[in-house]
XYZ file of C-alpha atoms in Angstrom:
661
model
C -0.276 -0.111 0.071
C 0.814 3.639 -0.030
C 2.138 6.255 2.478
C 0.288 5.311 5.757
C -3.044 7.234 6.042
C -3.244 7.742 2.582
C -5.420 5.428 0.327
C -4.033 4.576 -3.268
C -6.640 3.922 -6.359
C -7.419 0.343 -6.123
C -8.424 -1.444 -9.445
C -11.957 -3.069 -8.584
C -12.237 -4.568 -12.219
C -9.046 -6.711 -11.729
C -10.659 -8.696 -8.912
C -12.673 -10.772 -11.211
C -15.867 -10.061 -9.197
C -17.404 -7.660 -11.609
C -20.364 -9.452 -13.305
C -20.757 -9.698 -17.008
C -24.382 -10.286 -18.225
C -24.554 -13.338 -20.548
C -26.557 -11.015 -23.331
C -25.529 -7.679 -23.108
C -27.529 -6.570 -26.639
C -30.558 -8.185 -27.982
C -30.412 -8.157 -31.800
C -33.977 -9.442 -32.156
C -36.917 -8.633 -30.023
C -38.201 -12.078 -30.176
C -34.822 -13.136 -28.620
C -35.246 -10.852 -25.704
C -38.873 -12.102 -25.280
C -38.149 -15.954 -25.231
C -35.034 -15.183 -22.861
C -36.914 -13.501 -19.802
C -40.278 -15.317 -20.379
C -38.210 -18.494 -19.725
C -36.064 -17.138 -16.794
C -39.020 -15.802 -14.719
C -40.797 -19.278 -15.587
C -37.485 -20.896 -13.745
C -37.667 -18.461 -11.088
C -41.424 -19.156 -10.170
C -40.994 -22.772 -10.302
C -38.099 -22.911 -8.092
C -39.397 -20.621 -5.520
C -42.667 -22.616 -5.486
C -40.810 -26.028 -5.660
C -38.567 -24.538 -2.675
C -41.500 -23.598 -0.386
C -43.127 -27.215 -1.182
C -39.914 -28.738 -0.203
C -39.971 -27.345 2.855
C -43.560 -27.942 3.890
C -43.387 -31.571 2.627
C -39.687 -32.580 4.045
C -38.618 -30.258 6.683
C -39.699 -31.309 10.289
C -41.615 -28.915 12.609
C -38.035 -28.315 14.824
C -35.902 -27.355 11.434
C -38.718 -25.055 10.208
C -38.633 -23.238 13.368
C -34.980 -23.194 13.443
C -34.795 -21.934 10.015
C -37.081 -18.959 10.926
C -39.448 -20.246 7.932
C -42.265 -21.244 9.884
C -44.137 -20.330 13.383
C -45.996 -23.105 14.746
C -48.696 -23.677 17.786
C -50.417 -19.862 17.382
C -53.727 -18.667 18.778
C -55.433 -16.161 16.825
C -58.057 -13.338 17.821
C -59.529 -10.687 15.501
C -58.127 -7.417 16.399
C -60.340 -4.886 14.206
C -60.078 -3.817 10.658
C -57.493 -2.356 8.502
C -59.118 -0.783 5.228
C -61.932 -3.043 4.920
C -59.631 -6.093 5.558
C -59.630 -7.736 9.105
C -56.832 -7.980 11.512
C -55.617 -11.319 13.029
C -53.358 -11.086 15.969
C -51.315 -14.241 16.466
C -49.869 -15.226 19.645
C -47.905 -18.029 21.108
C -50.119 -20.489 23.425
C -48.230 -19.130 26.463
C -48.119 -15.544 25.445
C -43.760 -15.891 25.644
C -41.395 -14.408 23.169
C -41.847 -15.946 19.786
C -38.991 -17.685 18.073
C -36.459 -15.835 16.093
C -38.169 -15.443 12.231
C -38.124 -14.198 9.033
C -41.329 -12.480 8.918
C -41.390 -9.019 8.851
C -43.600 -5.993 7.844
C -45.093 -6.357 4.396
C -44.294 -9.852 4.202
C -46.613 -12.375 2.425
C -47.617 -15.258 4.715
C -49.657 -18.422 4.354
C -51.825 -19.134 7.528
C -52.521 -22.759 7.827
C -53.221 -25.582 10.780
C -50.696 -28.190 9.595
C -50.538 -28.963 6.058
C -50.272 -25.906 3.996
C -49.773 -27.771 0.805
C -53.005 -29.956 1.412
C -55.847 -27.760 3.012
C -57.355 -24.560 2.379
C -55.249 -21.966 3.666
C -55.200 -18.210 4.309
C -53.093 -15.610 2.619
C -52.171 -12.536 4.505
C -49.744 -9.822 4.933
C -47.534 -8.909 8.084
C -48.639 -5.357 9.498
C -46.460 -5.400 12.055
C -44.385 -7.758 14.972
C -43.484 -7.731 18.467
C -41.668 -9.918 20.863
C -44.535 -12.148 21.680
C -46.992 -11.406 18.568
C -47.476 -10.963 15.002
C -50.362 -9.075 13.321
C -51.283 -9.900 9.949
C -54.214 -8.502 7.682
C -56.478 -10.758 5.461
C -58.984 -10.566 3.142
C -61.029 -13.368 4.716
C -60.947 -14.720 8.140
C -61.065 -18.841 8.648
C -64.311 -19.561 10.370
C -62.522 -21.710 12.849
C -60.177 -18.713 13.870
C -60.646 -19.165 18.038
C -59.638 -22.581 18.216
C -55.819 -22.135 17.913
C -53.269 -24.363 16.603
C -52.175 -22.232 13.736
C -49.234 -21.966 11.967
C -47.592 -19.130 9.623
C -45.152 -19.909 6.478
C -43.705 -17.814 3.898
C -45.643 -18.096 0.394
C -44.681 -17.577 -3.088
C -45.513 -14.663 -5.233
C -47.200 -15.398 -8.275
C -48.647 -12.250 -8.821
C -45.183 -10.989 -9.374
C -44.634 -13.327 -12.332
C -47.822 -12.730 -14.123
C -47.314 -9.016 -13.848
C -43.873 -9.465 -15.430
C -44.968 -12.063 -18.040
C -47.611 -9.429 -19.338
C -45.087 -6.470 -19.181
C -42.662 -8.182 -21.297
C -45.588 -9.359 -24.064
C -46.685 -5.673 -23.873
C -43.098 -4.322 -24.300
C -42.802 -6.558 -27.499
C -46.106 -5.556 -28.887
C -46.276 -4.570 -32.597
C -49.346 -2.819 -32.049
C -49.296 1.087 -32.271
C -46.685 2.204 -30.412
C -46.606 -1.187 -28.318
C -45.497 -0.913 -24.719
C -42.652 2.112 -25.319
C -41.028 3.851 -28.040
C -37.883 3.560 -26.139
C -37.981 -0.179 -26.965
C -35.116 -0.078 -29.547
C -33.022 1.962 -27.254
C -33.497 -0.434 -24.138
C -32.600 -3.201 -26.562
C -29.495 -1.326 -27.606
C -30.595 -1.965 -31.056
C -30.261 1.832 -31.957
C -27.037 2.698 -33.884
C -25.422 4.403 -31.098
C -27.445 3.665 -27.978
C -25.285 5.986 -25.870
C -26.133 8.907 -28.067
C -29.633 7.938 -28.820
C -30.166 8.295 -24.856
C -29.129 11.987 -24.921
C -32.043 13.152 -27.240
C -34.541 15.512 -25.799
C -37.826 13.196 -24.878
C -40.693 13.201 -27.166
C -43.222 14.129 -24.902
C -46.666 14.689 -26.091
C -49.313 17.320 -24.458
C -46.920 19.061 -22.087
C -48.710 20.532 -19.323
C -48.244 24.445 -18.665
C -45.218 25.125 -16.306
C -41.447 26.252 -16.180
C -39.855 25.965 -19.206
C -36.694 25.811 -17.244
C -36.952 24.859 -13.752
C -35.297 26.929 -10.938
C -32.580 24.296 -10.055
C -30.644 27.133 -7.634
C -33.685 26.796 -5.576
C -33.603 23.027 -5.039
C -31.444 21.392 -2.284
C -28.846 20.158 -4.753
C -25.230 19.868 -4.198
C -22.918 20.464 -7.751
C -23.009 16.470 -8.717
C -26.694 16.193 -7.736
C -27.432 19.431 -9.916
C -25.759 17.860 -12.817
C -27.588 14.546 -12.555
C -31.043 16.479 -12.438
C -30.281 18.840 -15.623
C -29.039 15.753 -17.575
C -32.395 13.678 -16.511
C -34.798 16.436 -17.608
C -33.185 17.047 -21.018
C -32.652 13.183 -21.951
C -34.983 10.518 -22.934
C -33.029 7.983 -20.931
C -30.866 8.762 -17.769
C -29.002 6.776 -15.505
C -28.050 8.063 -12.150
C -25.588 6.123 -9.985
C -25.607 6.847 -6.071
C -22.882 5.540 -4.130
C -23.641 4.952 -0.634
C -24.906 7.851 1.343
C -24.730 10.160 -1.557
C -28.570 11.070 -1.796
C -30.021 9.051 -4.679
C -33.550 9.298 -3.288
C -33.231 13.031 -2.234
C -31.934 13.828 -5.686
C -34.692 11.707 -7.154
C -37.216 13.409 -5.243
C -35.819 16.991 -6.216
C -35.918 15.711 -9.823
C -39.691 14.688 -9.586
C -40.295 18.039 -8.084
C -39.010 19.834 -10.650
C -40.452 18.104 -13.492
C -43.610 18.670 -11.701
C -42.696 22.538 -11.585
C -42.189 22.178 -15.513
C -45.827 20.615 -15.928
C -44.684 17.421 -17.495
C -47.142 15.112 -15.346
C -48.480 12.991 -14.800
C -45.282 11.138 -13.520
C -44.696 7.430 -12.615
C -42.031 6.674 -9.695
C -41.290 3.280 -8.503
C -38.813 1.050 -6.840
C -38.669 -2.356 -6.303
C -39.200 -2.831 -2.590
C -42.009 -0.845 -0.466
C -39.480 0.433 1.810
C -37.687 2.298 -1.042
C -40.960 3.632 -2.541
C -42.018 4.848 0.933
C -38.843 6.808 1.061
C -39.544 8.360 -2.117
C -43.327 9.011 -0.808
C -42.187 10.461 2.131
C -39.721 13.106 0.389
C -42.361 14.102 -2.078
C -44.815 14.878 0.516
C -42.269 16.742 2.607
C -41.380 18.820 -0.681
C -45.241 19.723 -0.989
C -45.495 17.362 -3.866
C -49.226 16.033 -4.822
C -48.209 12.265 -4.605
C -50.647 9.478 -4.014
C -49.618 6.055 -3.380
C -51.105 2.680 -4.691
C -50.686 -0.751 -3.143
C -52.118 -2.307 -0.336
C -52.022 -0.038 2.862
C -50.638 -2.570 4.802
C -47.378 -2.741 2.859
C -46.943 0.877 3.615
C -45.438 2.688 6.621
C -47.718 3.805 9.205
C -47.172 7.923 9.083
C -47.684 7.739 4.894
C -50.899 5.794 5.014
C -52.864 8.846 4.613
C -51.281 9.267 1.256
C -52.684 5.939 -0.238
C -55.192 5.670 -2.630
C -57.299 3.861 -0.552
C -57.242 6.603 2.376
C -57.824 9.168 -0.097
C -60.494 7.482 -1.397
C -62.040 7.338 1.873
C -62.222 11.253 2.218
C -64.047 11.725 -1.398
C -67.017 13.421 -1.271
C -68.829 10.987 -2.981
C -67.731 8.376 -0.411
C -71.141 9.330 1.367
C -73.300 8.045 -1.436
C -71.412 4.853 -1.328
C -72.095 4.072 2.204
C -75.850 5.170 1.638
C -76.133 2.731 -1.200
C -74.795 -0.167 0.978
C -76.825 0.390 4.215
C -79.890 0.464 1.562
C -78.267 -2.756 -0.030
C -77.889 -4.364 3.519
C -81.641 -3.603 4.462
C -82.272 -5.324 1.193
C -80.798 -8.369 1.873
C -82.066 -8.726 5.498
C -85.631 -8.287 3.921
C -85.118 -10.976 1.392
C -86.532 -13.828 3.385
C -89.884 -12.337 3.847
C -90.458 -11.953 -0.012
C -91.527 -14.465 -2.585
C -92.004 -14.700 -6.357
C -91.755 -11.779 -8.171
C -90.998 -9.481 -5.399
C -88.116 -11.388 -4.361
C -86.941 -11.238 -7.816
C -87.145 -7.891 -8.339
C -85.209 -7.156 -4.781
C -82.537 -9.303 -6.358
C -82.198 -7.071 -9.471
C -82.462 -4.110 -7.090
C -79.457 -5.439 -4.907
C -77.683 -6.047 -8.424
C -78.155 -2.634 -9.561
C -77.131 -1.267 -6.401
C -73.781 -3.098 -6.466
C -73.205 -2.027 -9.957
C -73.520 1.515 -8.813
C -71.248 1.361 -5.937
C -68.345 -0.276 -8.576
C -69.327 3.010 -10.938
C -68.668 5.202 -8.035
C -65.569 3.777 -6.760
C -64.369 3.699 -10.117
C -65.318 7.629 -10.566
C -63.228 8.224 -7.149
C -60.455 6.483 -8.216
C -60.163 8.275 -11.423
C -60.656 11.579 -9.691
C -58.034 11.039 -6.921
C -55.152 9.656 -9.507
C -56.232 12.677 -11.790
C -55.318 15.017 -9.054
C -52.173 13.625 -8.116
C -48.795 15.054 -9.671
C -46.986 11.770 -9.377
C -48.136 8.209 -8.629
C -45.828 6.227 -6.377
C -45.713 2.007 -6.471
C -43.595 -0.751 -6.733
C -42.694 -1.759 -9.735
C -44.695 -4.681 -9.827
C -47.582 -2.963 -8.252
C -47.433 -0.484 -11.337
C -49.167 -3.743 -13.263
C -52.524 -3.542 -10.978
C -55.793 -3.381 -13.038
C -56.882 -0.122 -10.791
C -54.304 1.746 -13.189
C -56.181 0.700 -16.096
C -54.888 2.016 -19.345
C -53.295 5.175 -17.718
C -50.169 6.370 -19.720
C -47.198 7.790 -17.986
C -44.799 9.405 -20.206
C -42.289 9.814 -17.562
C -41.284 7.184 -15.698
C -38.818 7.407 -12.920
C -37.455 3.965 -11.360
C -35.278 4.417 -7.906
C -33.301 1.850 -6.782
C -33.169 0.367 -9.903
C -30.166 -1.886 -9.608
C -32.091 -3.754 -7.342
C -34.972 -4.686 -9.964
C -34.599 -7.486 -12.503
C -35.278 -6.418 -16.203
C -38.796 -7.767 -16.355
C -39.560 -6.244 -13.180
C -38.755 -2.829 -14.305
C -40.438 -3.173 -17.543
C -43.565 -3.456 -15.812
C -43.855 0.483 -14.977
C -41.849 1.293 -18.501
C -44.401 -0.109 -20.450
C -47.166 2.283 -19.086
C -46.149 4.611 -21.907
C -42.912 5.707 -20.804
C -41.174 8.151 -23.023
C -38.633 9.826 -20.912
C -36.980 7.295 -18.507
C -34.916 7.804 -15.376
C -33.009 5.000 -13.697
C -31.420 5.753 -10.308
C -29.430 3.354 -8.739
C -25.956 1.916 -7.962
C -24.408 -1.340 -9.750
C -21.595 -1.143 -7.275
C -23.957 -2.501 -4.661
C -26.413 -5.630 -4.195
C -28.171 -6.892 -7.519
C -31.579 -7.849 -7.775
C -32.431 -10.908 -5.734
C -32.974 -14.295 -7.504
C -33.818 -17.729 -5.964
C -33.254 -19.955 -8.965
C -29.875 -20.743 -9.520
C -30.302 -21.336 -13.419
C -32.479 -17.869 -13.951
C -29.393 -16.374 -12.315
C -27.016 -18.029 -14.726
C -29.430 -16.949 -17.300
C -28.840 -13.389 -16.157
C -32.014 -12.532 -14.195
C -30.013 -11.255 -11.496
C -28.377 -8.445 -13.833
C -30.644 -5.451 -13.497
C -31.545 -3.300 -16.716
C -29.460 -0.544 -15.542
C -26.411 -2.533 -15.361
C -26.977 -4.101 -18.949
C -27.372 -0.564 -20.343
C -23.817 0.390 -19.046
C -22.571 -2.499 -20.521
C -23.707 -1.203 -23.888
C -21.874 1.981 -23.587
C -24.249 4.068 -21.828
C -22.806 6.208 -19.030
C -23.996 7.225 -16.009
C -23.889 10.763 -13.903
C -22.322 9.657 -10.624
C -23.006 11.474 -7.253
C -20.154 12.154 -5.698
C -20.537 13.821 -2.105
C -21.482 11.502 0.781
C -23.053 12.722 3.950
C -23.460 9.424 6.103
C -19.923 7.985 6.634
C -17.218 9.381 9.127
C -14.451 10.425 6.540
C -12.467 7.312 7.705
C -15.022 4.793 6.854
C -15.554 6.432 3.322
C -11.727 6.052 2.684
C -11.839 2.197 1.662
C -15.063 1.998 -0.464
C -14.527 5.040 -2.198
C -10.407 3.916 -3.483
C -11.762 0.311 -4.336
C -15.244 0.979 -5.843
C -15.364 4.372 -6.854
C -12.006 5.308 -8.275
C -11.513 7.685 -5.242
C -14.305 10.115 -6.257
C -16.162 10.209 -3.350
C -16.174 13.456 -1.245
C -17.450 14.076 2.133
C -20.094 16.251 3.006
C -19.857 15.782 6.654
C -17.155 16.372 9.192
C -15.051 14.427 11.484
C -16.440 16.568 14.231
C -19.955 15.600 13.421
C -19.614 11.875 13.153
C -17.641 11.805 16.514
C -16.695 7.890 17.704
C -19.116 6.495 20.016
C -18.096 5.664 23.525
C -18.326 2.206 25.063
C -15.736 0.609 22.588
C -11.813 1.080 22.902
C -10.805 2.511 18.937
C -7.725 1.502 17.961
C -7.482 4.871 16.837
C -9.977 7.626 18.101
C -9.548 9.626 15.505
C -10.593 6.899 12.993
C -13.826 4.765 14.227
C -13.104 1.429 12.379
C -11.754 -1.585 13.703
C -11.163 -5.150 13.093
C -11.397 -7.705 15.698
C -9.299 -10.893 14.392
C -11.137 -13.779 15.926
C -10.392 -17.237 14.780
C -13.641 -18.763 15.337
C -15.441 -22.244 15.009
C -17.173 -21.968 11.362
C -20.315 -24.355 11.541
C -22.981 -25.623 8.972
C -26.484 -25.642 10.455
C -28.065 -29.331 10.430
C -30.359 -28.233 7.455
C -27.054 -27.100 5.686
C -29.086 -23.854 4.607
C -26.487 -21.281 6.311
C -23.217 -20.946 8.186
C -22.746 -19.621 11.962
C -19.874 -19.034 14.314
C -20.299 -19.089 18.029
C -17.341 -17.379 18.804
C -18.022 -14.437 16.708
C -21.651 -14.246 17.930
C -20.265 -14.286 21.684
C -18.002 -11.264 20.370
C -20.845 -9.500 19.052
C -22.669 -9.877 22.368
C -19.563 -8.640 24.330
C -19.057 -5.393 21.884
C -22.715 -4.626 22.101
C -22.623 -4.734 25.673
C -19.725 -2.281 26.016
C -21.400 -0.034 23.410
C -24.725 0.053 25.383
C -23.176 0.585 28.668
C -21.991 4.192 28.415
C -25.472 5.611 27.520
C -23.999 7.006 24.367
C -26.189 5.032 22.386
C -29.414 3.395 22.448
C -29.976 -0.348 20.828
C -31.805 1.377 18.024
C -28.853 3.200 17.012
C -26.674 -0.294 16.707
C -27.127 -2.566 13.667
C -25.870 -6.101 13.719
C -24.878 -7.630 10.321
C -23.664 -10.819 8.844
C -23.996 -12.164 5.530
C -25.428 -15.797 6.729
C -28.837 -15.844 7.986
C -28.132 -18.815 10.450
C -25.364 -16.199 11.991
C -28.419 -13.456 12.274
C -30.428 -16.290 13.800
C -27.711 -17.393 16.458
C -27.024 -13.750 17.458
C -30.902 -13.425 17.877
C -31.196 -16.438 20.025
C -28.166 -15.188 22.103
C -29.855 -11.624 22.361
C -33.233 -13.398 23.625
C -31.279 -15.582 26.033
C -29.228 -12.386 27.556
C -30.961 -10.787 30.567
C -29.933 -7.205 29.262
C -32.575 -5.031 27.225
C -31.933 -4.804 23.342
C -35.136 -3.472 22.335
C -35.061 -1.680 19.094
C -31.562 -3.717 18.024
C -31.703 -4.673 14.188
C -30.227 -7.760 13.641
C -30.047 -8.701 9.666
C -28.166 -10.036 6.864
C -26.135 -7.657 4.595
C -28.765 -7.817 1.878
C -31.379 -7.175 4.433
C -29.337 -3.789 5.127
C -28.966 -2.123 1.837
C -30.392 1.247 1.720
C -30.183 1.185 5.717
C -27.728 3.105 7.835
C -27.126 3.308 11.503
C -24.573 5.136 13.766
C -22.598 1.577 14.402
C -22.673 -1.260 12.407
C -21.181 -4.212 13.953
C -20.363 -6.978 11.166
C -19.936 -10.736 11.788
C -18.067 -12.341 8.452
C -18.407 -15.750 10.015
C -16.211 -18.017 7.626
C -13.531 -19.667 9.542
C -12.167 -22.625 7.819
C -8.694 -24.161 6.706
C -9.346 -24.281 3.148
C -9.857 -20.452 3.026
C -13.310 -20.493 1.697
C -15.401 -17.407 1.982
C -18.252 -18.137 -0.129
C -20.589 -15.477 -1.274
C -18.231 -13.191 0.965
C -16.435 -12.808 -2.496
C -18.923 -10.812 -3.912
C -17.541 -7.357 -3.905
C -20.746 -5.827 -3.873
C -21.782 -7.408 -0.612
C -18.448 -6.175 1.032
C -19.224 -2.537 -0.411
C -22.861 -2.665 1.401
C -21.616 -4.183 4.442
C -18.862 -1.440 5.386
C -20.879 1.647 4.127
C -24.006 1.251 6.638
C -22.289 3.161 9.434
C -22.501 6.868 10.421
C -19.942 6.897 13.614
C -18.267 3.409 13.507
C -17.631 0.180 11.868
C -16.694 -2.977 13.901
C -15.720 -6.084 12.050
C -15.320 -9.177 13.522
C -13.709 -12.135 11.345
C -10.919 -14.778 10.915
C -7.892 -12.732 9.265
C -6.539 -15.468 7.686
C -9.452 -16.896 6.046
C -10.941 -13.500 4.740
C -7.185 -12.833 3.151
C -7.874 -15.242 0.672
C -10.241 -13.168 -1.049
C -8.631 -10.456 -3.105
C -11.145 -7.505 -1.724
C -11.169 -8.764 1.621
C -7.261 -8.861 2.077
C -7.347 -5.163 0.607
C -9.499 -4.072 2.996
C -7.453 -5.753 5.829
C -4.278 -4.356 4.566
C -5.542 -0.985 4.593
C -6.743 -1.359 8.354
C -3.392 -2.779 9.231
C -1.639 0.229 7.393
C -4.113 2.604 9.218
C -3.213 0.632 12.802
C -7.092 -0.588 13.315
C -6.396 -3.905 14.377
C -8.238 -4.484 17.645
C -5.795 -6.963 19.120
C -6.900 -6.012 22.605
C -10.444 -7.469 22.226
C -9.134 -10.981 21.815
C -6.207 -11.107 24.571
């Protein structure tokens, strides 16, 4: 390495970890269609098969230990949630539930004992606590009070169907097909990079500023450049490294487009969390935005902006309630009627139901027509409530987390100007099927376009990390282009941990632990590292400088996450608010302090998917004030990226040997 305290430029391209798409350019539209129809079919089949295999072959203990199911639950109705029923599930003894994988917005299957062979109820997790889980269902089981319930993770068939429909629409030859951008997105234009920079062909522009006052927007220089490029180009890729304000930039861009009268605009992201972040930013900036999707999947403080909530406030809602009460009375009186009178009553009830649907459609149209921006998940834009609505401008946030078919769902809503915001140096789309991954389903449209020569506008000022935490990822992954928008004084090291250098709150604790494979072979654990995590955690919390909610515990392996959660449950200390997640679960998140357990420790030097440089990048860029990594130095050095990081640690004197003596 270079002179101590300095970071030389590191060539990440030489690491051999940079993924390359098996198909960068599609010379025939049919090839693209056939390929992705096949890949999303593989993904659905493998996801369904994986779930059914767990159901049919794993025993109860294995399912509980892996966090995929919870058994022996009692259930009770707990009110309603936007016309859906809330069910509270608790253990029979009202004690703590075992560590599990269920969180807000997750799809679940409620059953008695054999979900593959009995009538089940699908629901969505509303929230969770130590002793209960609340779910929202469209229909409540009749024998709810008998108890003896179980919940499992379910497959998402809806997502597959909407992606399939989007692919066929994208390749339609009727009229404009899915989008006039099709040839550009397939990279079949003579010069895709040049074509992307051409002005957007927008029809029916509304009244507004011809040139938005960008100086009035809260933007730094690189963010301003990104917004300017996006406004004037038909296809824009904005790369946002960790902490550089990707979503903030997207919000300010959307605000500028609204001021220009370029609506309606469709703003999407792959996850509900990312959509909520967009929505929150828009509302804070006074932009009229409506969120579509089930309210149960929306952050509580944002539910007033959902379509369902807005519909309830519509003045015509009173007429619907009147007709419903009238219909209810008609149904109640049916048993007293006979013959022709009963037939006429049924006819009137049918007419009332049709009228309710007609008024509801009018309310939906009125609400969406008033919105300047419609927010949704990518797949959510395939919902039939949007009908045939077209959106000439589509913005996709966190675009590198979306598979290409998923990104096409909003694009085929008539996109003439497309803006994608993401970072291909962070984690790619999640794909279950190994064969689908080999086929390139885990490569985002954003990344494929880069492979075909399209350039990105990169945000270069990070506002999250202490400057020392920023040094290595900037050098390794971003060509030393990241600048600091926060000072060392603004990110003071946390008390409760003896940092090797108090001016540089980064530490590596060398633990040669005992790597183990879970009994089911699904994941890795390391009890020695888990014990060290709790030791570090207790020290950080002892001084009162931080609360549990300020600390994030991260591991690449779900097995280690579960082991740490079990140790926390067994501890007598209070850790309420502490989050223990996989690296993948922490993308887009941040905490004051991040503690990472790398897990791998073996004679063969096997590091598994730790070798993915994008996973390393995400893991070490979540912290604001301090980063603590626990691992086996010898094993980690077998990987080029981890070896580079440990070399940097050593050069800066950040080895925490005092923790293991």
